[in-house]
Coordinates of C-alpha atoms and ligand atoms in Angstrom, one line a residue:
X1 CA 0.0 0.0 0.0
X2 CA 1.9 3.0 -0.9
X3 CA 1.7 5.7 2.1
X4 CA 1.9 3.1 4.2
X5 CA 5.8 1.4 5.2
X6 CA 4.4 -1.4 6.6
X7 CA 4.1 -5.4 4.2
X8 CA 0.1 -5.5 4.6
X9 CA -0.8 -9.4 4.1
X10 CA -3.4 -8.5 1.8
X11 CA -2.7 -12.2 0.2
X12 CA -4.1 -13.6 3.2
X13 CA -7.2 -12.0 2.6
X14 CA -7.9 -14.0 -1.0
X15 CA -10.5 -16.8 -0.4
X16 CA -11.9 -19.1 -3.2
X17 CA -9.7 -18.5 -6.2
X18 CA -10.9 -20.0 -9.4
X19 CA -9.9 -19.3 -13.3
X20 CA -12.8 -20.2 -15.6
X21 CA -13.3 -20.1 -19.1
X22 CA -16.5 -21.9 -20.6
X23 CA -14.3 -24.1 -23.8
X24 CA -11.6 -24.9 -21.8
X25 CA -12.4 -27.8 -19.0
X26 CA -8.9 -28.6 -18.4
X27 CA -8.1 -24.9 -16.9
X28 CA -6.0 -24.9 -13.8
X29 CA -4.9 -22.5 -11.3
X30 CA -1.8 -23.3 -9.1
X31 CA -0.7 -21.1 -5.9
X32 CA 2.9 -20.5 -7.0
X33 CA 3.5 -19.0 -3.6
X34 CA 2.0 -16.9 -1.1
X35 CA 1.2 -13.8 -3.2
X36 CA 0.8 -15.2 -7.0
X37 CA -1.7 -17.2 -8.4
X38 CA -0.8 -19.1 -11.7
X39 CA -3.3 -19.5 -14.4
X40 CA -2.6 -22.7 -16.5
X41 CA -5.1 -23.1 -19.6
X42 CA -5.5 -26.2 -21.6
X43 CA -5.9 -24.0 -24.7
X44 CA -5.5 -21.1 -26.2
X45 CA -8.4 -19.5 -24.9
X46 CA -10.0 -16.3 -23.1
X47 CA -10.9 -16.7 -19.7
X48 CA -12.2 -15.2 -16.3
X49 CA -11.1 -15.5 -12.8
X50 CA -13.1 -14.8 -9.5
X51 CA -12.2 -14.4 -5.6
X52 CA -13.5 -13.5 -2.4
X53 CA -11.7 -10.9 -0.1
X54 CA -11.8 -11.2 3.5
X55 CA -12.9 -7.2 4.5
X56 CA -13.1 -6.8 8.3
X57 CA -10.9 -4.0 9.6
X58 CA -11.8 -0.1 10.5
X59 CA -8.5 1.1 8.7
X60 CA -6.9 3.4 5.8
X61 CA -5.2 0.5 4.4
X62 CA -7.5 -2.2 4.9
X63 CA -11.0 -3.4 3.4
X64 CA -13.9 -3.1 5.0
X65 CA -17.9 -4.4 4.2
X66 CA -20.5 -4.5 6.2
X67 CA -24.4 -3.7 5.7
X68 CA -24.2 0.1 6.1
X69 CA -20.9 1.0 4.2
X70 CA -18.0 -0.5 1.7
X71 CA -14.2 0.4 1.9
X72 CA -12.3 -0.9 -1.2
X73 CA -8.7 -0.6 -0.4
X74 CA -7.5 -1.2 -4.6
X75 CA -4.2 -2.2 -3.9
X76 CA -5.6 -4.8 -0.9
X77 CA -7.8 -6.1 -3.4
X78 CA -7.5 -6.2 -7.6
X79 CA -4.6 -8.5 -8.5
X80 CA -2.5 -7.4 -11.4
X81 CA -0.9 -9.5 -14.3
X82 CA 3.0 -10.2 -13.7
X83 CA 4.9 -7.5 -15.5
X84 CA 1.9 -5.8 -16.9
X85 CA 0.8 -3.0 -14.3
X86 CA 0.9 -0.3 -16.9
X87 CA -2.4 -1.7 -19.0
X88 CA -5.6 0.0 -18.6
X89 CA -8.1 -0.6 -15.7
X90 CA -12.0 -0.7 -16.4
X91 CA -14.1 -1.4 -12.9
X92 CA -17.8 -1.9 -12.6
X93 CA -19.2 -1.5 -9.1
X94 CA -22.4 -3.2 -7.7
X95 CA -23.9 -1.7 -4.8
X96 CA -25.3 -3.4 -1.9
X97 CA -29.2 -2.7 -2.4
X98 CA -29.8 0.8 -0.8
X99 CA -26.6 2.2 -0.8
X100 CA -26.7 5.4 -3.1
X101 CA -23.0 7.0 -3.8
X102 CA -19.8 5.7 -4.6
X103 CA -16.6 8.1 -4.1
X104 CA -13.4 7.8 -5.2
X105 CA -10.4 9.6 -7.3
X106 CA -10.8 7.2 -10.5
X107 CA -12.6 8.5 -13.3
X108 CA -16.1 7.5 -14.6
X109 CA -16.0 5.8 -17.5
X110 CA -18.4 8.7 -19.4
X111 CA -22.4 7.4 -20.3
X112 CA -22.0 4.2 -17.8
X113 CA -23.6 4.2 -14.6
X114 CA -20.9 3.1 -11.9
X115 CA -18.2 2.5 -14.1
X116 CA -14.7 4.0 -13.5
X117 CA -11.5 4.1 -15.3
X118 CA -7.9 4.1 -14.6
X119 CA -5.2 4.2 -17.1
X120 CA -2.8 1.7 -15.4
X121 CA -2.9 -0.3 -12.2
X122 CA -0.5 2.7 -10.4
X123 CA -3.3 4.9 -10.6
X124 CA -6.1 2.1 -9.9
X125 CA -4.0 1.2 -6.4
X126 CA -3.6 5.2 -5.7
X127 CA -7.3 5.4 -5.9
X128 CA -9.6 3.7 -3.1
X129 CA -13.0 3.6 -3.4
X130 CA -16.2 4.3 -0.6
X131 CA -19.4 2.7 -1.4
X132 CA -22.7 3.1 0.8
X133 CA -25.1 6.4 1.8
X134 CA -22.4 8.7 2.3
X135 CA -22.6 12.7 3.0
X136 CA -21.4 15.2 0.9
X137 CA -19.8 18.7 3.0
X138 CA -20.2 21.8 1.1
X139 CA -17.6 22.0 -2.1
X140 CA -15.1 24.7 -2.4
X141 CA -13.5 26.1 -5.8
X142 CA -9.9 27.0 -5.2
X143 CA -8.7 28.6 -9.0
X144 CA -11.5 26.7 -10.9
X145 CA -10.5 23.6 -9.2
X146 CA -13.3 21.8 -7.6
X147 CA -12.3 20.1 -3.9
X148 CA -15.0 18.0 -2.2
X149 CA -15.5 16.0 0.8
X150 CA -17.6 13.1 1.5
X151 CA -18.1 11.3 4.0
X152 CA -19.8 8.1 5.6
X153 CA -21.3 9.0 9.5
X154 CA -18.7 11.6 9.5
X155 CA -20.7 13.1 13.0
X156 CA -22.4 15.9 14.3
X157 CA -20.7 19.4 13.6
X158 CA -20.6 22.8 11.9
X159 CA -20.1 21.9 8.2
X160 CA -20.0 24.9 7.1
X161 CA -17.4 26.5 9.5
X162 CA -15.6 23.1 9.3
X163 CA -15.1 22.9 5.7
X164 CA -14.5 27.2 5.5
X165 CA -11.7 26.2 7.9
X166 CA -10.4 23.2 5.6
X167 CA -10.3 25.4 2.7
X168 CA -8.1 28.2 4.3
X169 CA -5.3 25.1 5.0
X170 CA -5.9 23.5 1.5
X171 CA -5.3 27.7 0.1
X172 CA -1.8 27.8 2.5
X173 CA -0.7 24.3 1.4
X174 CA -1.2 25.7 -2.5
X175 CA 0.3 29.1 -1.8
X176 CA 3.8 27.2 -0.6
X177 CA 4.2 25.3 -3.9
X178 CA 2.1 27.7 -6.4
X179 CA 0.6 25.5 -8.6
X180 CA -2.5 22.7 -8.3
X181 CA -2.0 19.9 -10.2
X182 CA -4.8 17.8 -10.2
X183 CA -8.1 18.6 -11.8
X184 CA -10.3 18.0 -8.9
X185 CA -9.5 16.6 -5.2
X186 CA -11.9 14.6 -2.7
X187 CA -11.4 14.3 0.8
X188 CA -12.9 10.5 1.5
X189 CA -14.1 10.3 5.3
X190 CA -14.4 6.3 5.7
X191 CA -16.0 7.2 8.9
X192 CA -14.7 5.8 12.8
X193 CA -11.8 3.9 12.2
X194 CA -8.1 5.0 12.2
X195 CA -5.3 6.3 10.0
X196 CA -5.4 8.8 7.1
X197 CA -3.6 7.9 3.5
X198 CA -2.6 10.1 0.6
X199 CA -3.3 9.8 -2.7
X200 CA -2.4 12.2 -5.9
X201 CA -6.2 13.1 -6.2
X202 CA -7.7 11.8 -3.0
X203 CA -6.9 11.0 0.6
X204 CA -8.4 8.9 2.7
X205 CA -9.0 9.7 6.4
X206 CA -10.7 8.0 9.7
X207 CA -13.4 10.7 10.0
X208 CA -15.8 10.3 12.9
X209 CA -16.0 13.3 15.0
X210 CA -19.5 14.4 16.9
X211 CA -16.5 17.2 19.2
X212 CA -15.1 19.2 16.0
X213 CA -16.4 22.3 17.2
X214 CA -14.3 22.3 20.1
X215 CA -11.4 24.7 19.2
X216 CA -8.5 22.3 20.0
X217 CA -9.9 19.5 18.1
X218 CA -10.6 22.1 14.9
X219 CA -7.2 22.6 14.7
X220 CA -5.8 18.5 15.4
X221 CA -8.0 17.5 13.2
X222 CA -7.2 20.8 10.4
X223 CA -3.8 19.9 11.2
X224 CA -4.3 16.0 10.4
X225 CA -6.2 17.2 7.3
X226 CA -3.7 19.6 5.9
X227 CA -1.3 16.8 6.3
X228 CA -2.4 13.9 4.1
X229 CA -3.4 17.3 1.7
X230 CA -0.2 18.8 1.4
X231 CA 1.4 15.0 1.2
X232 CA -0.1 15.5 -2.7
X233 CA 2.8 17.9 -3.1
X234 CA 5.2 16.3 -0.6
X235 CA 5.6 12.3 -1.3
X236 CA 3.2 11.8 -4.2
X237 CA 4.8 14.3 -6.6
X238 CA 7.8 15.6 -4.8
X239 CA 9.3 12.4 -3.9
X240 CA 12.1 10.1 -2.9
X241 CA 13.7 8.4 -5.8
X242 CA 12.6 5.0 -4.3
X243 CA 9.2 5.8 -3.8
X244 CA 8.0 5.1 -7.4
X245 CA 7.3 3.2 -9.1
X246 CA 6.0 1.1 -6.9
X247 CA 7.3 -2.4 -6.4
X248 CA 3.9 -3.9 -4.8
X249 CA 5.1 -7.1 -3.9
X250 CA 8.1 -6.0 -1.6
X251 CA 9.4 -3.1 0.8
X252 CA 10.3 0.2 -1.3
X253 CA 13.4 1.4 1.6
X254 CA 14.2 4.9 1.7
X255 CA 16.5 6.9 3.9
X256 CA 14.2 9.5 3.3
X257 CA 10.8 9.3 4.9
X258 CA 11.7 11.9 7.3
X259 CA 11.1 14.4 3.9
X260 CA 8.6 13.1 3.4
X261 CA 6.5 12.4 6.5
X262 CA 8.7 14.5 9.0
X263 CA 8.7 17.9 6.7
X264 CA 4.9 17.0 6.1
X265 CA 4.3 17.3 9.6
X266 CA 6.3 20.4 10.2
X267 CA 4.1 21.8 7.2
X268 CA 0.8 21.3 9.0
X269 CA 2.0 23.4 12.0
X270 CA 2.4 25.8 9.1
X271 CA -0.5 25.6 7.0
X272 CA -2.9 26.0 9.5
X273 CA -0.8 28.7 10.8
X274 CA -0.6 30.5 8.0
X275 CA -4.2 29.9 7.1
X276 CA -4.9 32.3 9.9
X277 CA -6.9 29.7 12.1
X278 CA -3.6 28.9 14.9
X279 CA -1.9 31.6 17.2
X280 CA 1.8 31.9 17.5
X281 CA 1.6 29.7 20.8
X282 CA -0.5 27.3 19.3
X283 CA 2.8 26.9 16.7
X284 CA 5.2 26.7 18.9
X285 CA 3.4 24.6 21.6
X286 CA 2.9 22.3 18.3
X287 CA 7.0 22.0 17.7
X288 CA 7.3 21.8 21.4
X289 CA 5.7 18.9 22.0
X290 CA 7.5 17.1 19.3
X291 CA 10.4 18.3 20.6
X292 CA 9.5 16.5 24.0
X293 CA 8.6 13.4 22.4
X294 CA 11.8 13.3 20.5
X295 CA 14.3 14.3 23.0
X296 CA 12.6 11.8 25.5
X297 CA 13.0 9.4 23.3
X298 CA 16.0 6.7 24.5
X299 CA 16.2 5.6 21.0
X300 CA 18.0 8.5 20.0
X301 CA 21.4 8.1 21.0
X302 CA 21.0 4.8 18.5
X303 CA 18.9 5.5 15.6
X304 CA 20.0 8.2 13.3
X305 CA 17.0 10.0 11.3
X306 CA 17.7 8.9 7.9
X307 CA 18.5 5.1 9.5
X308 CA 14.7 5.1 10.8
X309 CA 13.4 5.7 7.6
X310 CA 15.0 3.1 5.9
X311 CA 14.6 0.8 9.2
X312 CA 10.5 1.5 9.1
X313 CA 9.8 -1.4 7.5
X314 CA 11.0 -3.8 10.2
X315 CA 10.7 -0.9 13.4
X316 CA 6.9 0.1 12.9
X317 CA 5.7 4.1 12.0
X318 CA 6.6 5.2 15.1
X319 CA 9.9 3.0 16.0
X320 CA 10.2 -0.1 17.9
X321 CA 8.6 0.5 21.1
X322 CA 8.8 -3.1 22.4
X323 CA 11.3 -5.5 23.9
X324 CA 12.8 -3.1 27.0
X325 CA 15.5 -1.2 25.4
X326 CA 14.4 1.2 22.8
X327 CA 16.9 1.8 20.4
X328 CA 15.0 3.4 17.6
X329 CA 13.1 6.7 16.7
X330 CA 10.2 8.2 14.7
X331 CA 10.9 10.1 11.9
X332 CA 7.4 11.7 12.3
X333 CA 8.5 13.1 15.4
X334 CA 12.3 14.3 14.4
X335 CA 12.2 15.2 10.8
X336 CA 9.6 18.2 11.8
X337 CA 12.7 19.5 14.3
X338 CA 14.8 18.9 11.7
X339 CA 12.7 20.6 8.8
X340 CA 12.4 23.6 11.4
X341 CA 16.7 23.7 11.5
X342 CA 16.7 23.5 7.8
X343 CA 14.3 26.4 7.5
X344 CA 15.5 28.7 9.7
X345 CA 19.4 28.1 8.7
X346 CA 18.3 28.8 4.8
X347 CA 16.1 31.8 6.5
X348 CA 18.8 33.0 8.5
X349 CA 21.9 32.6 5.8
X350 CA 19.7 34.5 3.1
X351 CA 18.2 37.2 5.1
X352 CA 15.0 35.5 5.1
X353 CA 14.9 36.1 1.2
X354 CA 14.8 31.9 0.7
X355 CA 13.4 29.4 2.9
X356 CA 12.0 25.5 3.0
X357 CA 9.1 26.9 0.5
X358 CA 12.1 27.4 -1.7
X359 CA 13.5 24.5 -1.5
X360 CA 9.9 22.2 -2.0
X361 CA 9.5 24.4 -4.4
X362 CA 12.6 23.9 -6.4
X363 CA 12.3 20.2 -5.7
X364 CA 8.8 19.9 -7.4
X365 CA 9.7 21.7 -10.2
X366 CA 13.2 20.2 -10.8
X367 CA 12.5 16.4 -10.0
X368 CA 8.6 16.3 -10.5
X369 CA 7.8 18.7 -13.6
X370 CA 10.9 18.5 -15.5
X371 CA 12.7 15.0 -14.9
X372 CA 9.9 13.0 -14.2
X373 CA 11.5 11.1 -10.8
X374 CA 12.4 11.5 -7.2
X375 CA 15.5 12.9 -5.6
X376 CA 18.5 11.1 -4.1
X377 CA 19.4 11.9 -0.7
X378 CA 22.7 13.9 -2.1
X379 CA 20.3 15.5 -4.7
X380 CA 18.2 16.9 -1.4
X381 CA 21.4 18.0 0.6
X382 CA 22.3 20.2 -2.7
X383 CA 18.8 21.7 -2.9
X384 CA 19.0 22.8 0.7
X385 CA 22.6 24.3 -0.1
X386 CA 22.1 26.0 -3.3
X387 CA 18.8 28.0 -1.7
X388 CA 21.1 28.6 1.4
X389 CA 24.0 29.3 -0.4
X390 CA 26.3 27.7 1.8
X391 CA 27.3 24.5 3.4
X392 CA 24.8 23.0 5.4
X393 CA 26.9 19.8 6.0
X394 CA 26.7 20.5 10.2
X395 CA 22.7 20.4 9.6
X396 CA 22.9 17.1 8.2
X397 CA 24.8 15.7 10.5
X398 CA 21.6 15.5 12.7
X399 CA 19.9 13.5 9.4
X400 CA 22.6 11.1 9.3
X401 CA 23.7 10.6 12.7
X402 CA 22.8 10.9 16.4
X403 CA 24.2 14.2 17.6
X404 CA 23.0 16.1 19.8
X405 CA 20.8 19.0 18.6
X406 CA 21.8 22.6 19.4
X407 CA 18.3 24.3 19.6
X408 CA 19.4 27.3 20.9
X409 CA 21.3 28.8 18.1
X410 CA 18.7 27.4 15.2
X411 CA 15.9 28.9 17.5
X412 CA 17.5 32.2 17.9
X413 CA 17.7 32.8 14.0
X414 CA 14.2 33.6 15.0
X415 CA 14.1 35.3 17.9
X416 CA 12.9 31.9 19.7
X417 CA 14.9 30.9 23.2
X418 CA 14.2 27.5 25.0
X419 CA 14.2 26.8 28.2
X420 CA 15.2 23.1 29.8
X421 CA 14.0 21.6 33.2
X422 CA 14.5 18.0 34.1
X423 CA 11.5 16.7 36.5
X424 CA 13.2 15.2 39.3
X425 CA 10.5 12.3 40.0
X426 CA 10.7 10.7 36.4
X427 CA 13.7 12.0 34.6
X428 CA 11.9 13.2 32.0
X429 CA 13.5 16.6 30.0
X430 CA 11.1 19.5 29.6
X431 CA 11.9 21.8 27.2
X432 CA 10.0 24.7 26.4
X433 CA 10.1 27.3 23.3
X434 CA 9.3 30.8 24.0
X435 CA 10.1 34.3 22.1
X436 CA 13.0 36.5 23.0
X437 CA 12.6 39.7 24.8
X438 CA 14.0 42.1 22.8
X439 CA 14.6 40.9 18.4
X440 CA 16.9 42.5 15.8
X441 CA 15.2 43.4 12.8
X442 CA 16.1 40.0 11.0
X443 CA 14.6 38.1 13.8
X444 CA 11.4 40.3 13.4
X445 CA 11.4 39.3 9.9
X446 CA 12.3 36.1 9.4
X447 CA 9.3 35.1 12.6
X448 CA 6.8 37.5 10.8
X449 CA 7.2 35.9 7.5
X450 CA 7.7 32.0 9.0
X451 CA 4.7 31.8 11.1
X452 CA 2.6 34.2 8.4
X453 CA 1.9 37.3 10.8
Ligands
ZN1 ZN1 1.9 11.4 6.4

């Protein structure tokens, strides 16, 4: 499942595989191993195949079917020919009886009812589909482009001040890269359940929330929102060099997941910041806490950054929590510290005249638009030194290894202090951000134009 850097067993899922064709009796199907189902026909003959998938789990990345609702995770569920995931996709969709809409980012296939396209299996498995009585939020137009949101039992709220909210983040996420290039976007609520994915189109999000108009949980769940949004810039389009294509039927290792999950989590501090709807403490009480997290976090004087991205696949999301000693860390809760150093070094070294924004920019541009691939992890390093205009080599040293970070001088570029206590009962490091008394004009600037005052 791309977006997610974990093997899913969907294989185990299949149930009652058959291959039939109605001139060839002597058909056979052999289960080469766990994931690949041979097809052996007796002649030379069309034929059809049919299977059952097991769909029982509340999640992003896994089916689900019951009476009330359908989640079709594609990748989890339409098996592609060996070697040919680039041929065209037609799907037809039956509906439970009763169940009205069916949502996803695939195109309908134009005068069928419940048909959808795709033009290879990539963009079949980047497209899940939600089946049942769902509810459609009011749609927004953002430069012509039509963004929508629907939902199954998405809860009891405001929709109107909701999705006013969500289209102020989705306008700050556009503004950093300045250009939209899809020609419409849903957000897919699958309703309670967990986990949100991205998709080049679409995302799909656990969406069950009766307490959104509670101002804390506006902005968590704005925040979670603007997130898997701007992940259609940062991982589907602006992108590692591993992540894509896809090999589906292995891990796809990359050193750098904390680009693209950590810097997409320091973005939705920014977003919603910069969308007007967070104060300054809410920002920095954002960074703060992942600061705690991280610094608390035994694993680091182990695990370097870039080694937990590639080590995902065997740690978990959120690093290897189990067995006593913990010798790894999350990338979702360093890389944002780190995309903060990065940003304010570039901000500070340029007069504020080039930041991060730059550098995405330039990435998605370079690597996206113009050579049609990801970046290596050198080719990132350079991008971050040619907008800064010098060395950043002691900055990525905190990528690539486990030293200790120096918050104070990266903080003070903009006119941030912190503040360390230790509590004396568990051990635990408190460290907290706060703004400097008196700040030089570049401080004023660089803060002003960062947090979008
Ligand atoms: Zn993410």
């Amino acid at each position: 499942m791309p977006g997610y850097y974990q093997i899913m067993d969907y294989s185990n899922g299949v149930r009652n595989f058959s291959a039939n064709s109605p001139v060839d009796k002597d058909i056979r199907v052999i289960k080469e191993d766990k994931n690949t189902w041979r097809i052996i026909p007796g002649k030379n003959s069309s034929f059809s195949i049919s299977y059952d998938v097991y769909s029982d789990k509340k999640f992003v990345a896994s089916n689900f079917l019951d009476t009330t609702h359908g989640y079709i995770v594609t990748a989890a569920t339409f098996m592609y020919i060996e070697g040919h995931l680039d041929i065209p996709v037609t799907l037809k969709i039956m509906p439970f009886t009763g169940w009205k809409d069916i949502t996803t980012g695939l195109d309908r296939v134009v005068g069928r009812i419940n048909e959808f396209t795709a033009p290879d299996y990539d963009i079949l498995y980047d497209c899940p589909i939600l089946i049942g009585n769902l509810q459609e939020l009011p749609s927004f137009e953002i430069n012509g482009i039509p963004h929508r949101f629907l939902a199954y039992n998405p809860g009891i709220f405001n929709h109107d001040k909701f999705i006013s909210s969500l289209e102020k983040t989705v306008s700050a996420a556009i503004n950093i890269i300045g250009d939209i290039p899809y020609s419409n976007y849903t957000f897919i609520g699958i309703g309670p359940g967990y986990g949100g994915i991205e998709h080049l189109n679409n995302t799909t999000v656990s969406f069950n929330v009766d307490g959104l108009d509670k101002p804390g949980e506006m902005i968590r769940m704005l925040k979670f929102l603007g997130h898997e949004y701007f992940h259609n810039y940062n991982v589907k389009r602006i992108r590692p060099f591993e992540l894509g294509p896809f090999d589906y039927n292995m891990e796809n290792k990359t050193n750098l997941l904390w680009v693209s999950e950590g810097l997409t989590v320091y973005y939705e501090y920014l977003i919603v910041k910069r969308a007007g709807l967070m104060s300054d403490d809410e920002l920095l009480a954002g960074i703060e806490s992942n600061m705690n997290t991280s610094e608390n976090d035994a694993g680091r004087h182990y695990q370097s950054l870039s080694q937990s991205s590639y080590d995902t696949w065997d740690d978990g999301p959120f690093g290897n929590k189990s067995g006593g000693t913990d010798k790894s860390i999350s990338y979702y809760e360093k890389g944002p510290l780190i995309g903060m150093i990065l940003d304010f070094s570039i901000r500070n070294a340029t007069g504020n005249r080039k930041s991060l924004d730059d550098v995405m920019r330039f990435l998605y541009r370079q690597y996206y638009k113009k050579l049609h691939r990801g970046f290596t992890d050198a080719e990132f390093q350079q991008a971050c030194e040619d907008i800064a205009g010098i060395s950043l080599s002691n900055e990525f040293e905190y990528v690539y290894t486990t030293k200790e970070i120096d918050y104070s001088t990266y903080l003070s570029y903009a006119g941030l202090k912190i503040t360390e206590l230790t509590d004396s009962n568990t051990g635990k490091r408190k460290l907290t951000i706060s703004r400097q008394d008196d700040l030089n004009p570049k401080q004023k600037l660089i803060f002003r134009s960062w947090s979008g005052n």
